GROMACS .gro file of C-alpha atoms in nm:
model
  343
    1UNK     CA    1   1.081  -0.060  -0.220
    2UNK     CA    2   0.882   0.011  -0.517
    3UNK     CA    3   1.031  -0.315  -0.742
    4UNK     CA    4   0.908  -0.542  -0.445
    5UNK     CA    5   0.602  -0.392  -0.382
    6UNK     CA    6   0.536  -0.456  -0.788
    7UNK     CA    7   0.624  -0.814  -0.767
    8UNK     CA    8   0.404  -0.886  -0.505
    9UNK     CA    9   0.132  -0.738  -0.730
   10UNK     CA   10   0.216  -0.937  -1.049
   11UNK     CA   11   0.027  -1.247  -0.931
   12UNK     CA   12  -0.058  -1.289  -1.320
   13UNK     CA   13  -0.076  -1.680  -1.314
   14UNK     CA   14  -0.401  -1.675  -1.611
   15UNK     CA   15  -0.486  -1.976  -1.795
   16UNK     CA   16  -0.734  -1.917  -2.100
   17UNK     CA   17  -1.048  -2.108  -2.099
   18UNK     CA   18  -1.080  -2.401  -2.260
   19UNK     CA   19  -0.956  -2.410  -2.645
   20UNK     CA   20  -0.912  -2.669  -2.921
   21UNK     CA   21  -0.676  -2.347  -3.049
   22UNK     CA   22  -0.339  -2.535  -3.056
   23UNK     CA   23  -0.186  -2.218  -2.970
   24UNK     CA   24  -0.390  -2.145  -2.661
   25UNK     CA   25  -0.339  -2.483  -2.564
   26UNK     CA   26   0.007  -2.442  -2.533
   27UNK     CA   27   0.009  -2.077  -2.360
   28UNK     CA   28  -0.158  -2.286  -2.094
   29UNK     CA   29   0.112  -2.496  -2.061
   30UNK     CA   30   0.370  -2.250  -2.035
   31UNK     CA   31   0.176  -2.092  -1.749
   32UNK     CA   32   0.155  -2.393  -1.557
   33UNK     CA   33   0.534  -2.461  -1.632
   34UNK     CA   34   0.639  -2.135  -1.482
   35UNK     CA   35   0.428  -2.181  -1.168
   36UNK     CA   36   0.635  -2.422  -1.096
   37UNK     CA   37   0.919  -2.211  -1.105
   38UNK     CA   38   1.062  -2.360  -1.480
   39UNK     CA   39   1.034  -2.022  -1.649
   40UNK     CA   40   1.294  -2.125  -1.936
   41UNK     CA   41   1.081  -2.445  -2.039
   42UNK     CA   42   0.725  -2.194  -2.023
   43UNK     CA   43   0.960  -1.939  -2.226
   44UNK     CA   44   0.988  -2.236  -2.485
   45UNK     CA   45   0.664  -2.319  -2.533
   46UNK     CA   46   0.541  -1.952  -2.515
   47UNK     CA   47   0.763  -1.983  -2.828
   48UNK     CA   48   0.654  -2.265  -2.985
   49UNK     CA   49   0.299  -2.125  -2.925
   50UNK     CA   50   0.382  -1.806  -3.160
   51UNK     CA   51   0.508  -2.035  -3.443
   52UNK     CA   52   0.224  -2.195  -3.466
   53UNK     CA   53   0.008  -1.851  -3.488
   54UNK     CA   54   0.236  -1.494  -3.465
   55UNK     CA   55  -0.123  -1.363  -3.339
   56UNK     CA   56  -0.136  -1.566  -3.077
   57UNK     CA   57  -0.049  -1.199  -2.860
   58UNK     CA   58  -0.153  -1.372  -2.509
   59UNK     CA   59   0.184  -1.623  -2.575
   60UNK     CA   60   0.326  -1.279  -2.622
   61UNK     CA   61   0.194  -1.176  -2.303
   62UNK     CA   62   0.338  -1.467  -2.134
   63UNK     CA   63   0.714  -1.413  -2.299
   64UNK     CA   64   0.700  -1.056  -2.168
   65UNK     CA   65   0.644  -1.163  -1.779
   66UNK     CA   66   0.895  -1.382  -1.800
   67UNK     CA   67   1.155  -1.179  -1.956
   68UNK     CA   68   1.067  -0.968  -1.672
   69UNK     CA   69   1.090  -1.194  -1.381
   70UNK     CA   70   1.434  -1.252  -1.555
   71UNK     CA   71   1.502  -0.948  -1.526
   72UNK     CA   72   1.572  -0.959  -1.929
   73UNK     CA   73   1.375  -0.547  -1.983
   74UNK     CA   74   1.386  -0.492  -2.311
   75UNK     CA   75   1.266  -0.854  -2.400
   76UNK     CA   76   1.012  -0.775  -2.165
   77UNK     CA   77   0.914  -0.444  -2.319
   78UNK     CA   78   0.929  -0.613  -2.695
   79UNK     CA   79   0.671  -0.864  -2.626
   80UNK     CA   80   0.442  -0.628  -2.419
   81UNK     CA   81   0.470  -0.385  -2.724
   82UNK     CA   82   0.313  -0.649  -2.917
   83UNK     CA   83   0.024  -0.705  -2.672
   84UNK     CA   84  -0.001  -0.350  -2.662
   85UNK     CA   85  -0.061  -0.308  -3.040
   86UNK     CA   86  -0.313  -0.652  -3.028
   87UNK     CA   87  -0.405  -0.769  -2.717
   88UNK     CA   88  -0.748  -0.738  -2.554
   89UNK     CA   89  -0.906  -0.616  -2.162
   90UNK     CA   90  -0.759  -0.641  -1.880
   91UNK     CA   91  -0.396  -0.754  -2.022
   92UNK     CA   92  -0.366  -0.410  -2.211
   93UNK     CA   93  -0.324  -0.284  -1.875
   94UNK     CA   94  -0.120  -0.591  -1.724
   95UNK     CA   95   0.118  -0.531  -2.022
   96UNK     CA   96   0.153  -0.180  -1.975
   97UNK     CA   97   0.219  -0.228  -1.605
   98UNK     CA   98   0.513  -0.456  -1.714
   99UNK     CA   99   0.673  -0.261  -1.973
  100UNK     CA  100   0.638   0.072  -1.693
  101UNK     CA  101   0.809  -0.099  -1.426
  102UNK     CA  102   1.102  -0.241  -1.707
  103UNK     CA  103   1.124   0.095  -1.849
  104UNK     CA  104   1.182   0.250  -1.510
  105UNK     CA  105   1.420  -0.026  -1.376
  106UNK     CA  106   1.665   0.041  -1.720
  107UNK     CA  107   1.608   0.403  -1.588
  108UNK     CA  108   1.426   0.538  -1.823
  109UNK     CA  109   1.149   0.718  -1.599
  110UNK     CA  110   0.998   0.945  -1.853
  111UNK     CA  111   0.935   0.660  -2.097
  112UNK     CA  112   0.772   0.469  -1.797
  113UNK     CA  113   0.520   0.768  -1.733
  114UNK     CA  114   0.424   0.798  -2.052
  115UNK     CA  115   0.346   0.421  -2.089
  116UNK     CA  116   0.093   0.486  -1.777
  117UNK     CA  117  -0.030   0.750  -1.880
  118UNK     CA  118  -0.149   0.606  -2.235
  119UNK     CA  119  -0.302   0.275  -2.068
  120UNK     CA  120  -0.493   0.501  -1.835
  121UNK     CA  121  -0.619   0.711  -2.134
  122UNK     CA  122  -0.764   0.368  -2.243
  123UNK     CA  123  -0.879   0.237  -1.888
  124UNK     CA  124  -0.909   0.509  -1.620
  125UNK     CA  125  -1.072   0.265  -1.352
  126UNK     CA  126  -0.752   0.040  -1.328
  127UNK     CA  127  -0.592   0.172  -0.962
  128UNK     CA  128  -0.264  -0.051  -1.025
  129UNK     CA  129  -0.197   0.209  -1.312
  130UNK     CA  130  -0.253   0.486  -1.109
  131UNK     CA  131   0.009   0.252  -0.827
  132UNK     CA  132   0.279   0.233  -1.069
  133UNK     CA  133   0.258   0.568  -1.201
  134UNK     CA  134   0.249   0.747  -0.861
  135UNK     CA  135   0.581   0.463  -0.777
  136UNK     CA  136   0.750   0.588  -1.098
  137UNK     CA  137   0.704   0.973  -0.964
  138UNK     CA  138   0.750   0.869  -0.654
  139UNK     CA  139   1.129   0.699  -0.723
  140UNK     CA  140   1.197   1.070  -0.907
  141UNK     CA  141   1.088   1.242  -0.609
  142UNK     CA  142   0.786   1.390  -0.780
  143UNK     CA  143   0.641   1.384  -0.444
  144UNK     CA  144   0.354   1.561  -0.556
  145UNK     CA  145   0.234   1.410  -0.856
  146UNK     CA  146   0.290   1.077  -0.695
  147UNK     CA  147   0.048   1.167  -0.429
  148UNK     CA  148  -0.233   1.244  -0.712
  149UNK     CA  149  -0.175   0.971  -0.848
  150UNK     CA  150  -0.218   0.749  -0.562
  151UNK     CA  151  -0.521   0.909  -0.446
  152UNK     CA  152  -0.729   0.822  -0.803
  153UNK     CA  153  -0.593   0.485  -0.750
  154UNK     CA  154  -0.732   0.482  -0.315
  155UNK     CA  155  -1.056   0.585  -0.530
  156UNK     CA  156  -1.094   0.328  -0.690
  157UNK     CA  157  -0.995   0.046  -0.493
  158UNK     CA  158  -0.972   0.161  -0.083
  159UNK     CA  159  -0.840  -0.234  -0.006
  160UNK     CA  160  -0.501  -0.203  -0.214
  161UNK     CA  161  -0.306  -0.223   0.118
  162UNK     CA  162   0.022  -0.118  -0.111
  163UNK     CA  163  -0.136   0.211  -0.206
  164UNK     CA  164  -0.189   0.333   0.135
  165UNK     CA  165   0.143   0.227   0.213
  166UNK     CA  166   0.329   0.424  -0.055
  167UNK     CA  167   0.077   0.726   0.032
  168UNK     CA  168   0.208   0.728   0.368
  169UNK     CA  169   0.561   0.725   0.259
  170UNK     CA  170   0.548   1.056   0.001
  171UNK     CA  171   0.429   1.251   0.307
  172UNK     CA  172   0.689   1.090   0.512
  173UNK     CA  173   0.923   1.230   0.252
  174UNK     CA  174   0.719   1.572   0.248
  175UNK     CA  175   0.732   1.588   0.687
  176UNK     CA  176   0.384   1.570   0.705
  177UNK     CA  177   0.268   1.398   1.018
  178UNK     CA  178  -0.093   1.314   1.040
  179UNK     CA  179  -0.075   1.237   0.616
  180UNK     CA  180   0.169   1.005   0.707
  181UNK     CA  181   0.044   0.825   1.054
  182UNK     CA  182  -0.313   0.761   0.890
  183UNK     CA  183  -0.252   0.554   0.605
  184UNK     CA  184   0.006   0.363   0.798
  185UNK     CA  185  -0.251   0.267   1.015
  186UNK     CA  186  -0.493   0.193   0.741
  187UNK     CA  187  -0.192  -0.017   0.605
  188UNK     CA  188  -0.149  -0.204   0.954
  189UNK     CA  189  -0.479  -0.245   0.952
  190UNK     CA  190  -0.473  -0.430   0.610
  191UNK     CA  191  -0.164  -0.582   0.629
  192UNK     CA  192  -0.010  -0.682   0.974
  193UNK     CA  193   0.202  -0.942   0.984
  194UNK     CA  194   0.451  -0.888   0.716
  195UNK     CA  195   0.836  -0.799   0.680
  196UNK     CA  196   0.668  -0.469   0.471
  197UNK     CA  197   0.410  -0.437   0.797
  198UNK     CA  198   0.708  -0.432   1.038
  199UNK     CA  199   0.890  -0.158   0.888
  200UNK     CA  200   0.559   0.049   0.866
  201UNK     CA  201   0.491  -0.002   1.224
  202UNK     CA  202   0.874   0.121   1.317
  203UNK     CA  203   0.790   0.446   1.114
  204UNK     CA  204   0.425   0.460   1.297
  205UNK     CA  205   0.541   0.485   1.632
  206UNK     CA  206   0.861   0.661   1.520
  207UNK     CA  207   0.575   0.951   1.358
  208UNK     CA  208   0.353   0.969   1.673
  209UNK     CA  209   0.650   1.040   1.868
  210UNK     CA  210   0.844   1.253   1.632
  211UNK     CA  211   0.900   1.668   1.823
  212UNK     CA  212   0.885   1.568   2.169
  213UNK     CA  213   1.224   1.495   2.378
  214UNK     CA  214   1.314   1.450   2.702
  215UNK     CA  215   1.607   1.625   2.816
  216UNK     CA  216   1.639   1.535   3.182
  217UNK     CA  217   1.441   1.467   3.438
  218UNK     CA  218   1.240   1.823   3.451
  219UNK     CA  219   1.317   1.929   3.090
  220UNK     CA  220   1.061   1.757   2.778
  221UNK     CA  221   1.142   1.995   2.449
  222UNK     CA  222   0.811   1.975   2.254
  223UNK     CA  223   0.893   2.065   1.888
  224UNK     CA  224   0.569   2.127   1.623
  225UNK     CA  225   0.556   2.132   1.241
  226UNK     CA  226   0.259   2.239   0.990
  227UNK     CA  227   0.138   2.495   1.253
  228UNK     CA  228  -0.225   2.628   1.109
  229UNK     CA  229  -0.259   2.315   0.907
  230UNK     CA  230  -0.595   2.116   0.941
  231UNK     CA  231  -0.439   1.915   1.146
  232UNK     CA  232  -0.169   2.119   1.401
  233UNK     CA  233  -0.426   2.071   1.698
  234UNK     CA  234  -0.477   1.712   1.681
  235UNK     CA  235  -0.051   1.684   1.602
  236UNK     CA  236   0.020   1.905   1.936
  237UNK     CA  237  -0.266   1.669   2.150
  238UNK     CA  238  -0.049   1.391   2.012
  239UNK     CA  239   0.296   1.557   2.109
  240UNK     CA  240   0.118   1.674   2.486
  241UNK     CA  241  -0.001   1.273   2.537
  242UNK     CA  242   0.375   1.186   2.449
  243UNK     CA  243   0.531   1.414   2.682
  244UNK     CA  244   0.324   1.323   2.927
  245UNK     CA  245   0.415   0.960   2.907
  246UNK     CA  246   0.784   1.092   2.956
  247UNK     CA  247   0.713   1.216   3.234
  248UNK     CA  248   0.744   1.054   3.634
  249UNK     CA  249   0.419   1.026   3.740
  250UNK     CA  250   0.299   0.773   3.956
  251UNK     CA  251  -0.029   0.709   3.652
  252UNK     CA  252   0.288   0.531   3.430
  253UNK     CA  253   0.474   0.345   3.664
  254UNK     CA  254   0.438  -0.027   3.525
  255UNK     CA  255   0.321   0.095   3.179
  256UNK     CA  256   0.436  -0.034   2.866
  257UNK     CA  257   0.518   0.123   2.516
  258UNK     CA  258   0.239  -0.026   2.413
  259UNK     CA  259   0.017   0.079   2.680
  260UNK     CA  260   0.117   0.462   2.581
  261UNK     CA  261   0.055   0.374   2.208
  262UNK     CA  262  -0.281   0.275   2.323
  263UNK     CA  263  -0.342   0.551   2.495
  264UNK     CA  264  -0.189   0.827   2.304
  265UNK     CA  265  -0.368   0.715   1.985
  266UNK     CA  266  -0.717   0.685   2.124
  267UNK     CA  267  -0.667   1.059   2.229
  268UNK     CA  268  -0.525   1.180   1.857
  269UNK     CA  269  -0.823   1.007   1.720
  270UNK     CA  270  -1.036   1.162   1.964
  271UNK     CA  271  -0.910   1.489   1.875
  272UNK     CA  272  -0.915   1.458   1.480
  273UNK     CA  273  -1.220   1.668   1.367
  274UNK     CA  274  -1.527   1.508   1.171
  275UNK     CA  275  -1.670   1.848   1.065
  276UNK     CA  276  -1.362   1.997   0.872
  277UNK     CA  277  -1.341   1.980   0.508
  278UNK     CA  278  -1.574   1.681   0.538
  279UNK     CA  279  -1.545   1.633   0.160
  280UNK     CA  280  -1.180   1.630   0.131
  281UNK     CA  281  -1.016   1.291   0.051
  282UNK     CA  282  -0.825   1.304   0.373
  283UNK     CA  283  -1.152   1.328   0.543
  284UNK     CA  284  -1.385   1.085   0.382
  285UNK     CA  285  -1.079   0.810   0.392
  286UNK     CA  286  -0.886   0.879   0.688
  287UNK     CA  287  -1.056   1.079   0.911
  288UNK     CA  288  -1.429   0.959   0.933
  289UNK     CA  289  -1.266   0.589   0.942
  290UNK     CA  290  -1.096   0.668   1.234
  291UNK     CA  291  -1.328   0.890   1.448
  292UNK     CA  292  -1.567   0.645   1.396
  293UNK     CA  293  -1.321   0.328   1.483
  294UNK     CA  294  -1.239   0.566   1.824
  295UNK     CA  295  -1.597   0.624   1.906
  296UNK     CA  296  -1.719   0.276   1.891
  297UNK     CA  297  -1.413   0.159   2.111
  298UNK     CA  298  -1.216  -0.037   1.886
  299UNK     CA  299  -0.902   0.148   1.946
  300UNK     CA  300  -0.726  -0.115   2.167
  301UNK     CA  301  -0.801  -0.390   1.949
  302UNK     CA  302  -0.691  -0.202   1.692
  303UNK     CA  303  -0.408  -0.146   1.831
  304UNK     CA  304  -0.333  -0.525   1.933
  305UNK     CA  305  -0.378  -0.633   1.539
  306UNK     CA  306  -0.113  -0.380   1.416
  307UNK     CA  307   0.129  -0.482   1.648
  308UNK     CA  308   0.120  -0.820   1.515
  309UNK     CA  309   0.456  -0.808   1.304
  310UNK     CA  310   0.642  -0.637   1.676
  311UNK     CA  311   0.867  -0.828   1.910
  312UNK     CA  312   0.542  -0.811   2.144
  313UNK     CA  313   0.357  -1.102   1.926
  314UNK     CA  314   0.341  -1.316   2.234
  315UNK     CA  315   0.142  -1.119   2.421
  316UNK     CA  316  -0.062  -0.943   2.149
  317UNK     CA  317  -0.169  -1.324   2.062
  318UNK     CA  318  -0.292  -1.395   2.416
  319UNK     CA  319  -0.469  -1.057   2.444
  320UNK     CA  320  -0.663  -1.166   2.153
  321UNK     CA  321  -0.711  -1.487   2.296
  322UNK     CA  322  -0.832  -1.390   2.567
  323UNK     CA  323  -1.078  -1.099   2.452
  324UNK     CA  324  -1.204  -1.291   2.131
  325UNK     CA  325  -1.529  -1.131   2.109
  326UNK     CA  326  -1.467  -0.777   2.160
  327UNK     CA  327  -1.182  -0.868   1.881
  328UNK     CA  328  -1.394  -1.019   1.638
  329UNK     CA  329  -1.640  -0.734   1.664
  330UNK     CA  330  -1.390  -0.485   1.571
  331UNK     CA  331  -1.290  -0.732   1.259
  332UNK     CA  332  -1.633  -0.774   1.146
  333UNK     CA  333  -1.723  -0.382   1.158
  334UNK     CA  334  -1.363  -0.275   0.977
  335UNK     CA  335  -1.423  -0.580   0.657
  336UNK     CA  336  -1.773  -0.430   0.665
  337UNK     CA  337  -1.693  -0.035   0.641
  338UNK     CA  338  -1.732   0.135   0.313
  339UNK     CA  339  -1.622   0.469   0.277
  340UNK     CA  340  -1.842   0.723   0.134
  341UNK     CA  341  -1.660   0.830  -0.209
  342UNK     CA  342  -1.660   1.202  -0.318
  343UNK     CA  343  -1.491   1.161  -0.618
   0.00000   0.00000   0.00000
């Protein structure tokens, strides 16, 4: 997962402004060589950039995402060193982020840490730092530092659709329910149509489901975890709504799974509590977002837009369709939300 994820975030096709530096020049034509796919050709004239000035460290730059889209590491890690040491902004941190991941593919994981830990020393506000680091804890099943690590990066920068995604995995990996089903719905809700966004939505309605069986006919065993955490009540509302849709009765004959899913999460939103630890992370970007979405009925269409990526897209499409305007508002008040940030 977390080598995928990373490519999708290495969209680091930068041209340098305009330059009658010969070496520039040619660092601009190496970039637009390998967005065309020719990465040996831009690898040349990265080169040939370099011999014409050895301080020309964004052609060094350049030769280090390469070699790593080549999957050639410690090339890689040799020309980010050198940005490293001379490079300026924003590509301290890109390089860093590609020598990481290369250190932690070739397995060295401490390395890798401390690489992160040194560019955030230098530029705490960068969240993909804190997204790489928490992925490097989170592949040695540092569950917990991986989760801090994630959260300074959701504080930074609440739209990174990956981080709420790889959130919502460690607590999948720690059995935690409710830290688990919201960011996957904050995920969805970023992110809905995607191979990524189909797997996410398998584990989402795997999660709200998870304790409750039915047995036989008269028999649903309801099994609960975390009791007295902050959120056991809203988890055993969740579990009740389920078992209830296992049930015979005559209110869910002609219902679909989607129906339930409808229904059972307006409820567990309905349930999760405002007041409690109201300046907690979990509260201020989980919690208020979705008692709010709940209380200004916009849990259907929610609902609808997640399941975009299911086998349902069909009739998700024509439900949208066909109730454009309560859609749209939904749309319009999620792009416009801000969270309130107790950092």
């Amino acid at each position: 997962m977390k080598y995928l994820i990373f490519l999708l975030s290495l969209s680091f096709f930068t041209t340098f402004a305009q330059s009658t530096n010969k070496s520039l020049e040619l660092v601009n034509q190496g970039v637009a060589q390998y967005q065309e796919g020719d990465f040996d050709s831009a690898i040349t004239t990265f080169e040939n950039a370099l011999k014409l000035d050895k301080d020309t460290w964004q052609a060094s730059y350049q030769l280090g995402y390469c070699y790593f889209v080549k999957k050639e590491y410690d090339k890689a890690i040799e020309y980010c060193d050198i940005v490293l040491d001379k490079g300026e902004g924003e590509f301290l941190s890109r390089a860093a982020t590609i020598k990481g991941n290369s250190l932690d593919i070739l397995g060295k994981h401490e390395e890798a840490v401390k690489t992160y830990t040194k560019a955030l020393k230098k530029n705490k506000k960068d969240f993909m730092l804190y997204y790489n680091l928490s992925l490097t804890y989170y592949n040695q099943k540092n569950f917990e530092k991986a989760e801090e690590n994630i959260i300074n990066g959701l504080k930074i920068n609440d739209k990174h659709a990956s981080s709420h995604l790889i959130l919502a995995y460690i607590n999948y990996e720690l059995g935690k329910k409710t830290q688990t089903i919201l960011p996957l719905f904050n995920f969805l809700l970023l992110e809905n149509n995607s191979s990524r966004s189909k797997q996410a939505l398998t584990i989402l309605q795997q999660e709200m489901v998870r304790g409750v069986e039915k047995k036989d006919d008269k028999n649903i065993n309801i099994t609960l975890g975390n009791i007295g955490s902050e959120f056991s009540a809203a988890e055993m509302t969740l579990s009740l709504s389920h078992a209830n849709n296992l049930s015979d009765r005559e209110e869910n004959k002609g219902k679909t799974e989607l129906d339930f899913f409808i229904e059972n999460t307006s409820l567990y939103f309905s349930v999760l509590d405002p007041g409690k630890n109201e300046k907690s992370f979990w509260h201020e970007y989980y919690v208020r977002l979705f008692t709010t979405l709940h209380d200004k009925s916009y849990v259907k269409s929610m609902c609808y837009f997640i399941h975009k990526s299911s086998d349902e897209k069909t009739k998700i499409d024509l439900w949208i369709d066909e109730n454009l305007d309560t859609f749209n508002a939904f749309a319009d008040w999620f792009n416009a939300y801000e969270r309130i940030k107790n950092n």
